[in-house]
């Protein structure tokens, strides 16, 4: 469990660094952004407007862990994964209010 959560936190940090570079700012999709133990806690953490080049919202779920962030369609296309413990889902539409 600690390994899954540590992996999710590291992934979130990398995505945050890549997607928040000063030259990359723009208007893109609005996605929930969080690392939490469950969906309710995740939704309370809010959402953000993604950089213009980010064209997907991703959700990675595992045992007692959820991570939502801005992503790329190419990442989602190549990373369709579900192995029982972890699952990746992507959406390509604007976040509903």
Short mmCIF file of C-alpha atoms in Angstrom, two decimals:
data_model
loop_
_atom_site.label_atom_id
_atom_site.label_comp_id
_atom_site.label_asym_id
_atom_site.label_seq_id
_atom_site.Cartn_x
_atom_site.Cartn_y
_atom_site.Cartn_z
CA UNK A 1 0.00 0.00 0.00
CA UNK A 2 2.80 2.42 0.90
CA UNK A 3 4.52 1.65 -2.40
CA UNK A 4 1.36 2.40 -4.39
CA UNK A 5 0.79 5.69 -2.56
CA UNK A 6 4.46 6.67 -2.90
CA UNK A 7 4.30 5.93 -6.63
CA UNK A 8 1.17 8.06 -7.01
CA UNK A 9 2.73 10.96 -5.10
CA UNK A 10 5.90 10.78 -7.21
CA UNK A 11 3.84 10.63 -10.42
CA UNK A 12 1.82 13.66 -9.28
CA UNK A 13 5.00 15.62 -8.54
CA UNK A 14 6.45 14.83 -11.97
CA UNK A 15 3.22 15.78 -13.75
CA UNK A 16 2.97 18.99 -11.75
CA UNK A 17 6.54 19.94 -12.69
CA UNK A 18 6.07 19.13 -16.38
CA UNK A 19 2.65 20.72 -16.72
CA UNK A 20 3.41 23.91 -14.81
CA UNK A 21 6.44 25.15 -16.73
CA UNK A 22 6.23 28.91 -17.46
CA UNK A 23 6.41 28.47 -21.24
CA UNK A 24 3.57 25.90 -21.19
CA UNK A 25 0.85 28.04 -19.67
CA UNK A 26 -2.37 28.45 -21.59
CA UNK A 27 -6.00 27.49 -21.56
CA UNK A 28 -6.80 23.82 -21.76
CA UNK A 29 -9.20 21.36 -20.21
CA UNK A 30 -10.34 21.81 -16.65
CA UNK A 31 -9.45 18.68 -14.64
CA UNK A 32 -9.70 17.64 -11.02
CA UNK A 33 -6.23 17.57 -9.47
CA UNK A 34 -5.63 15.60 -6.31
CA UNK A 35 -3.89 12.82 -4.47
CA UNK A 36 -6.22 11.35 -1.85
CA UNK A 37 -7.48 8.24 -0.10
CA UNK A 38 -10.92 8.30 -1.77
CA UNK A 39 -12.96 10.12 -4.44
CA UNK A 40 -14.85 12.37 -1.99
CA UNK A 41 -11.60 13.67 -0.51
CA UNK A 42 -10.19 14.02 -4.02
CA UNK A 43 -13.09 16.17 -5.25
CA UNK A 44 -12.73 18.46 -2.21
CA UNK A 45 -9.17 19.27 -3.32
CA UNK A 46 -10.53 21.05 -6.38
CA UNK A 47 -9.67 21.39 -10.02
CA UNK A 48 -7.42 23.40 -12.29
CA UNK A 49 -7.26 24.64 -15.86
CA UNK A 50 -4.62 22.54 -17.58
CA UNK A 51 -1.93 23.92 -19.89
CA UNK A 52 -3.08 24.32 -23.49
CA UNK A 53 -1.15 21.28 -24.74
CA UNK A 54 -2.70 18.96 -22.12
CA UNK A 55 -5.62 17.26 -23.85
CA UNK A 56 -6.83 14.73 -21.27
CA UNK A 57 -7.74 14.31 -17.62
CA UNK A 58 -6.43 11.15 -15.96
CA UNK A 59 -7.58 9.21 -12.92
CA UNK A 60 -5.37 6.56 -11.37
CA UNK A 61 -6.96 4.49 -8.62
CA UNK A 62 -5.46 1.90 -6.33
CA UNK A 63 -6.21 0.42 -2.93
CA UNK A 64 -7.23 3.38 -0.73
CA UNK A 65 -5.71 5.88 -3.17
CA UNK A 66 -6.88 8.14 -5.99
CA UNK A 67 -4.87 10.53 -8.14
CA UNK A 68 -6.44 12.88 -10.69
CA UNK A 69 -4.44 15.21 -12.93
CA UNK A 70 -3.97 16.81 -16.32
CA UNK A 71 -2.51 14.41 -18.86
CA UNK A 72 -1.91 13.80 -22.55
CA UNK A 73 -4.04 11.67 -24.87
CA UNK A 74 -0.86 9.92 -26.04
CA UNK A 75 -0.11 8.92 -22.42
CA UNK A 76 -3.65 7.56 -22.04
CA UNK A 77 -3.51 5.68 -25.35
CA UNK A 78 -0.23 3.98 -24.45
CA UNK A 79 -0.97 3.40 -20.79
CA UNK A 80 -4.29 1.59 -20.70
CA UNK A 81 -3.75 -0.37 -17.56
CA UNK A 82 -5.81 -2.25 -15.06
CA UNK A 83 -4.18 -5.00 -13.07
CA UNK A 84 -6.66 -5.54 -10.29
CA UNK A 85 -4.97 -3.20 -7.82
CA UNK A 86 -4.34 -0.16 -10.01
CA UNK A 87 -6.50 1.29 -12.76
CA UNK A 88 -5.96 4.18 -15.20
CA UNK A 89 -8.91 6.00 -16.76
CA UNK A 90 -8.82 9.08 -18.98
CA UNK A 91 -11.42 11.49 -20.26
CA UNK A 92 -11.06 14.03 -23.03
CA UNK A 93 -14.03 16.32 -22.28
CA UNK A 94 -14.38 19.47 -20.21
CA UNK A 95 -15.00 18.85 -16.52
CA UNK A 96 -18.69 19.15 -15.65
CA UNK A 97 -19.48 21.78 -12.97
#
